mmCIF file of C-alpha atoms in Angstrom:
data_model
loop_
_atom_site.group_PDB
_atom_site.id
_atom_site.type_symbol
_atom_site.label_atom_id
_atom_site.label_comp_id
_atom_site.label_asym_id
_atom_site.label_seq_id
_atom_site.Cartn_x
_atom_site.Cartn_y
_atom_site.Cartn_z
ATOM 1 C CA UNK A 237 19.088 75.075 -33.243
ATOM 2 C CA UNK A 238 18.464 78.683 -32.321
ATOM 3 C CA UNK A 239 21.575 80.598 -31.365
ATOM 4 C CA UNK A 240 23.255 83.993 -31.336
ATOM 5 C CA UNK A 241 26.922 84.586 -32.106
ATOM 6 C CA UNK A 242 28.563 87.868 -31.307
ATOM 7 C CA UNK A 243 32.150 89.004 -31.532
ATOM 8 C CA UNK A 244 34.303 88.186 -28.563
ATOM 9 C CA UNK A 245 35.726 90.920 -26.481
ATOM 10 C CA UNK A 246 36.988 92.679 -24.697
ATOM 11 C CA UNK A 247 36.857 95.658 -27.000
ATOM 12 C CA UNK A 248 38.894 98.654 -25.902
ATOM 13 C CA UNK A 249 38.384 102.002 -27.610
ATOM 14 C CA UNK A 250 39.348 105.587 -27.056
ATOM 15 C CA UNK A 251 36.633 108.139 -26.411
ATOM 16 C CA UNK A 252 34.957 109.374 -29.625
ATOM 17 C CA UNK A 253 36.023 106.284 -31.585
ATOM 18 C CA UNK A 254 33.611 104.377 -33.825
ATOM 19 C CA UNK A 255 32.107 101.195 -32.418
ATOM 20 C CA UNK A 256 30.942 98.062 -34.208
ATOM 21 C CA UNK A 257 29.954 94.871 -32.412
ATOM 22 C CA UNK A 258 29.020 92.087 -34.790
ATOM 23 C CA UNK A 259 26.064 89.805 -34.149
ATOM 24 C CA UNK A 260 24.627 86.987 -36.246
ATOM 25 C CA UNK A 261 21.780 84.676 -35.371
ATOM 26 C CA UNK A 262 20.287 81.316 -36.245
ATOM 27 C CA UNK A 263 16.558 80.994 -35.778
ATOM 28 C CA UNK A 264 13.405 79.552 -37.238
ATOM 29 C CA UNK A 265 10.864 81.958 -38.568
ATOM 30 C CA UNK A 266 11.296 85.697 -38.248
ATOM 31 C CA UNK A 267 12.615 86.553 -34.827
ATOM 32 C CA UNK A 268 12.624 89.907 -33.101
ATOM 33 C CA UNK A 269 16.172 91.069 -32.434
ATOM 34 C CA UNK A 270 17.567 92.976 -29.477
ATOM 35 C CA UNK A 271 20.617 94.530 -27.983
ATOM 36 C CA UNK A 272 20.820 94.609 -24.195
ATOM 37 C CA UNK A 273 23.431 96.395 -22.097
ATOM 38 C CA UNK A 274 24.666 95.420 -18.641
ATOM 39 C CA UNK A 275 26.518 97.976 -16.561
ATOM 40 C CA UNK A 276 28.723 96.731 -13.715
ATOM 41 C CA UNK A 277 26.701 95.334 -10.826
ATOM 42 C CA UNK A 278 23.380 95.806 -12.590
ATOM 43 C CA UNK A 279 20.816 93.767 -14.480
ATOM 44 C CA UNK A 280 20.151 93.980 -18.192
ATOM 45 C CA UNK A 281 18.643 97.005 -19.887
ATOM 46 C CA UNK A 282 17.112 96.927 -23.330
ATOM 47 C CA UNK A 283 19.195 99.190 -25.559
ATOM 48 C CA UNK A 284 17.326 98.802 -28.838
ATOM 49 C CA UNK A 285 15.225 96.368 -30.827
ATOM 50 C CA UNK A 286 13.993 95.559 -34.312
ATOM 51 C CA UNK A 287 10.985 93.400 -35.041
ATOM 52 C CA UNK A 288 11.163 92.859 -38.801
ATOM 53 C CA UNK A 289 13.604 92.777 -41.674
ATOM 54 C CA UNK A 290 15.240 96.111 -42.595
ATOM 55 C CA UNK A 291 14.045 97.729 -39.375
ATOM 56 C CA UNK A 292 16.620 99.945 -37.719
ATOM 57 C CA UNK A 293 16.616 100.131 -33.963
ATOM 58 C CA UNK A 294 18.241 103.152 -32.352
ATOM 59 C CA UNK A 295 18.766 104.595 -28.901
ATOM 60 C CA UNK A 296 21.338 106.834 -27.186
ATOM 61 C CA UNK A 297 23.370 107.097 -30.388
ATOM 62 C CA UNK A 298 23.492 103.332 -30.898
ATOM 63 C CA UNK A 299 21.996 101.772 -34.031
ATOM 64 C CA UNK A 300 21.469 98.295 -35.427
ATOM 65 C CA UNK A 301 19.732 97.178 -38.619
ATOM 66 C CA UNK A 302 17.896 93.872 -38.984
ATOM 67 C CA UNK A 303 19.497 92.170 -42.003
ATOM 68 C CA UNK A 304 17.505 89.080 -42.863
ATOM 69 C CA UNK A 305 19.649 88.150 -45.875
ATOM 70 C CA UNK A 306 22.789 87.964 -43.747
ATOM 71 C CA UNK A 307 20.992 87.038 -40.477
ATOM 72 C CA UNK A 308 22.838 89.855 -38.770
ATOM 73 C CA UNK A 309 22.126 92.671 -36.333
ATOM 74 C CA UNK A 310 25.402 94.535 -35.853
ATOM 75 C CA UNK A 311 25.562 97.257 -33.209
ATOM 76 C CA UNK A 312 27.171 100.586 -34.130
ATOM 77 C CA UNK A 313 27.848 103.932 -32.540
ATOM 78 C CA UNK A 314 29.629 106.786 -34.209
ATOM 79 C CA UNK A 315 31.349 108.258 -31.164
ATOM 80 C CA UNK A 316 31.624 106.292 -27.934
ATOM 81 C CA UNK A 317 31.892 107.810 -24.484
ATOM 82 C CA UNK A 318 33.500 106.540 -21.291
ATOM 83 C CA UNK A 319 29.985 106.041 -19.908
ATOM 84 C CA UNK A 320 29.317 103.453 -22.651
ATOM 85 C CA UNK A 321 31.692 101.035 -20.942
ATOM 86 C CA UNK A 322 29.576 97.952 -20.258
ATOM 87 C CA UNK A 323 28.820 94.466 -21.526
ATOM 88 C CA UNK A 324 26.581 94.292 -24.600
ATOM 89 C CA UNK A 325 24.389 91.296 -25.396
ATOM 90 C CA UNK A 326 22.714 90.493 -28.679
ATOM 91 C CA UNK A 327 19.527 88.416 -28.372
ATOM 92 C CA UNK A 328 16.563 87.119 -30.317
ATOM 93 C CA UNK A 329 13.077 85.838 -29.668
ATOM 94 C CA UNK A 330 10.610 84.283 -32.040
ATOM 95 C CA UNK A 331 7.124 85.690 -32.487
ATOM 96 C CA UNK A 332 4.460 83.196 -31.589
ATOM 97 C CA UNK A 333 6.699 81.432 -29.166
ATOM 98 C CA UNK A 334 6.905 81.957 -25.492
ATOM 99 C CA UNK A 335 7.384 85.540 -24.421
ATOM 100 C CA UNK A 336 10.011 84.341 -22.020
ATOM 101 C CA UNK A 337 12.497 82.637 -24.267
ATOM 102 C CA UNK A 338 15.161 85.181 -25.136
ATOM 103 C CA UNK A 339 18.291 83.604 -26.594
ATOM 104 C CA UNK A 340 21.439 85.569 -25.852
ATOM 105 C CA UNK A 341 24.913 85.785 -27.275
ATOM 106 C CA UNK A 342 27.891 85.450 -24.948
ATOM 107 C CA UNK A 343 28.262 89.191 -24.516
ATOM 108 C CA UNK A 344 30.945 91.658 -25.575
ATOM 109 C CA UNK A 345 32.692 93.737 -22.956
ATOM 110 C CA UNK A 346 33.416 97.289 -24.082
ATOM 111 C CA UNK A 347 35.919 99.520 -22.313
ATOM 112 C CA UNK A 348 36.197 103.133 -23.396
ATOM 113 C CA UNK A 349 39.287 105.062 -22.314
ATOM 114 C CA UNK A 350 39.345 108.856 -21.937
ATOM 115 C CA UNK B 41 6.644 102.920 -11.364
ATOM 116 C CA UNK B 42 8.924 100.620 -9.414
ATOM 117 C CA UNK B 43 11.118 98.282 -11.419
ATOM 118 C CA UNK B 44 11.627 94.568 -11.044
ATOM 119 C CA UNK B 45 12.931 93.746 -7.599
ATOM 120 C CA UNK B 46 14.812 90.643 -6.577
ATOM 121 C CA UNK B 47 15.636 89.433 -3.107
ATOM 122 C CA UNK B 48 18.063 88.725 -1.708
ATOM 123 C CA UNK B 49 20.747 90.451 -3.758
ATOM 124 C CA UNK B 50 23.526 88.219 -2.476
ATOM 125 C CA UNK B 51 23.464 84.724 -1.069
ATOM 126 C CA UNK B 52 26.092 82.270 0.088
ATOM 127 C CA UNK B 53 25.208 78.605 0.490
ATOM 128 C CA UNK B 54 27.060 75.330 0.802
ATOM 129 C CA UNK B 55 26.823 72.269 -1.405
ATOM 130 C CA UNK B 56 23.758 70.145 -0.779
ATOM 131 C CA UNK B 57 21.656 72.973 0.610
ATOM 132 C CA UNK B 58 18.640 74.418 -1.103
ATOM 133 C CA UNK B 59 17.847 78.032 -1.872
ATOM 134 C CA UNK B 60 14.802 80.134 -2.755
ATOM 135 C CA UNK B 61 15.040 83.355 -4.715
ATOM 136 C CA UNK B 62 12.248 85.877 -5.029
ATOM 137 C CA UNK B 63 11.184 88.211 -7.806
ATOM 138 C CA UNK B 64 8.551 90.940 -7.767
ATOM 139 C CA UNK B 65 7.586 92.070 -11.268
ATOM 140 C CA UNK B 66 6.633 95.544 -12.349
ATOM 141 C CA UNK B 67 3.071 96.324 -11.339
ATOM 142 C CA UNK B 68 0.699 95.044 -13.993
ATOM 143 C CA UNK B 69 3.188 92.653 -15.560
ATOM 144 C CA UNK B 70 1.957 89.078 -15.600
ATOM 145 C CA UNK B 71 4.830 87.227 -17.237
ATOM 146 C CA UNK B 72 7.974 86.451 -15.265
ATOM 147 C CA UNK B 73 11.054 84.778 -16.705
ATOM 148 C CA UNK B 74 14.204 83.552 -14.999
ATOM 149 C CA UNK B 75 17.723 83.396 -16.437
ATOM 150 C CA UNK B 76 21.025 82.096 -15.143
ATOM 151 C CA UNK B 77 24.178 84.061 -15.978
ATOM 152 C CA UNK B 78 27.606 82.475 -15.604
ATOM 153 C CA UNK B 79 30.989 83.427 -17.100
ATOM 154 C CA UNK B 80 31.234 80.097 -18.906
ATOM 155 C CA UNK B 81 27.728 79.585 -20.249
ATOM 156 C CA UNK B 82 26.544 83.172 -20.463
ATOM 157 C CA UNK B 83 22.841 83.909 -20.128
ATOM 158 C CA UNK B 84 20.610 80.867 -20.210
ATOM 159 C CA UNK B 85 16.835 80.696 -19.980
ATOM 160 C CA UNK B 86 15.481 78.760 -17.000
ATOM 161 C CA UNK B 87 11.703 79.074 -17.196
ATOM 162 C CA UNK B 88 8.822 81.444 -17.695
ATOM 163 C CA UNK B 89 5.591 81.807 -15.758
ATOM 164 C CA UNK B 90 2.328 83.408 -16.734
ATOM 165 C CA UNK B 91 -0.867 83.392 -14.687
ATOM 166 C CA UNK B 92 0.665 81.022 -12.146
ATOM 167 C CA UNK B 93 1.502 78.452 -14.841
ATOM 168 C CA UNK B 94 4.885 77.479 -16.183
ATOM 169 C CA UNK B 95 4.607 78.222 -19.868
ATOM 170 C CA UNK B 96 8.103 77.441 -21.049
ATOM 171 C CA UNK B 97 11.165 75.750 -19.657
ATOM 172 C CA UNK B 98 14.846 75.750 -20.555
ATOM 173 C CA UNK B 99 17.274 72.894 -20.446
ATOM 174 C CA UNK B 100 18.037 72.672 -16.736
ATOM 175 C CA UNK B 101 17.796 69.704 -14.373
ATOM 176 C CA UNK B 102 14.783 69.128 -12.170
ATOM 177 C CA UNK B 103 16.649 70.580 -9.188
ATOM 178 C CA UNK B 104 15.642 73.945 -10.596
ATOM 179 C CA UNK B 105 12.001 74.765 -10.059
ATOM 180 C CA UNK B 106 9.809 77.769 -9.734
ATOM 181 C CA UNK B 107 6.347 79.039 -9.134
ATOM 182 C CA UNK B 108 4.254 82.117 -9.541
ATOM 183 C CA UNK B 109 1.685 83.511 -7.172
ATOM 184 C CA UNK B 110 -1.638 85.148 -7.916
ATOM 185 C CA UNK B 111 -0.066 88.607 -7.535
ATOM 186 C CA UNK B 112 2.484 87.629 -10.246
ATOM 187 C CA UNK B 113 5.373 87.482 -7.821
ATOM 188 C CA UNK B 114 7.616 84.529 -8.555
ATOM 189 C CA UNK B 115 10.069 82.352 -6.708
ATOM 190 C CA UNK B 116 12.655 79.969 -7.974
ATOM 191 C CA UNK B 117 14.117 77.152 -5.955
ATOM 192 C CA UNK B 118 17.308 75.206 -6.397
ATOM 193 C CA UNK B 119 17.651 72.026 -4.379
ATOM 194 C CA UNK B 120 20.799 70.033 -3.602
ATOM 195 C CA UNK B 121 23.080 72.883 -4.593
ATOM 196 C CA UNK B 122 26.224 72.171 -6.597
ATOM 197 C CA UNK B 123 29.306 74.333 -7.027
ATOM 198 C CA UNK B 124 28.312 74.922 -10.631
ATOM 199 C CA UNK B 125 25.096 76.602 -9.532
ATOM 200 C CA UNK B 126 27.083 79.660 -8.501
ATOM 201 C CA UNK B 127 25.750 82.354 -10.787
ATOM 202 C CA UNK B 128 23.816 85.564 -11.151
ATOM 203 C CA UNK B 129 20.127 84.744 -11.366
ATOM 204 C CA UNK B 130 18.129 87.310 -13.267
ATOM 205 C CA UNK B 131 14.398 87.773 -13.276
ATOM 206 C CA UNK B 132 12.538 89.626 -16.009
ATOM 207 C CA UNK B 133 8.919 90.694 -16.273
ATOM 208 C CA UNK B 134 6.764 91.741 -19.206
ATOM 209 C CA UNK B 135 3.202 92.586 -20.128
ATOM 210 C CA UNK B 136 1.257 90.078 -22.106
ATOM 211 C CA UNK B 137 -0.130 91.048 -25.488
ATOM 212 C CA UNK B 138 -1.106 89.501 -28.763
ATOM 213 C CA UNK B 139 0.962 90.002 -31.890
ATOM 214 C CA UNK B 140 3.237 92.526 -30.222
ATOM 215 C CA UNK B 141 6.483 91.787 -28.532
ATOM 216 C CA UNK B 142 6.454 93.100 -25.029
ATOM 217 C CA UNK B 143 9.779 94.267 -23.691
ATOM 218 C CA UNK B 144 11.314 92.252 -20.896
ATOM 219 C CA UNK B 145 12.414 94.365 -17.934
ATOM 220 C CA UNK B 146 15.190 92.849 -15.892
ATOM 221 C CA UNK B 147 15.861 93.049 -12.198
ATOM 222 C CA UNK B 148 19.347 93.564 -10.715
ATOM 223 C CA UNK B 149 19.756 89.862 -10.063
ATOM 224 C CA UNK B 150 20.619 87.647 -7.116
ATOM 225 C CA UNK B 151 24.265 86.645 -6.852
ATOM 226 C CA UNK B 152 24.398 83.068 -5.534
ATOM 227 C CA UNK B 153 27.692 81.640 -4.360
ATOM 228 C CA UNK B 154 27.893 77.942 -3.524
ATOM 229 C CA UNK B 155 30.826 76.887 -1.362
#
């Protein structure tokens, strides 16, 4: 069935360190892929997205590339800040299906220390 | 433009009771989706409404229901509450378009605690 697997956290980094959060997916067809971020006490915010193979989504220094051959969408950032501390969710949705059916990974909690 | 609003933000109920949560989408958005977030199961899709019709449903028991009004506002109801229903319930709204994914905008959620 459709699913998303992302690396378990928590991930603890020092400020300015390099970040990678791995995400792989199982889906039928050619899903759109997303990274959402959840700050403490808040709802989800879309961080970036990619809608087709080899697309690179980017926002606020974060990047992820849609790799169809490896069914992956790993999140990276070259230099993290304390303000990046949050929970990050990888998700996918299939085109042509319901607009409402996002499938999420379990989330990865990131803590960045000064 | 105001974001997605959810009321109430926090709710405490006891087992066996029922509860109704409300979601007001962004103005102009016609699709509303509901998700349940728990530490054990993560984020799970409940259902999605568009033009007052349930268009898609996740794998939850019939105790979970919802509806959408003509102004796109949506409510979800949980009857005969169980301890395991304690969760953060998130609502998301989006525009409707053909061939283009429309971003889902999430509200802050309603934190339901069942005692």
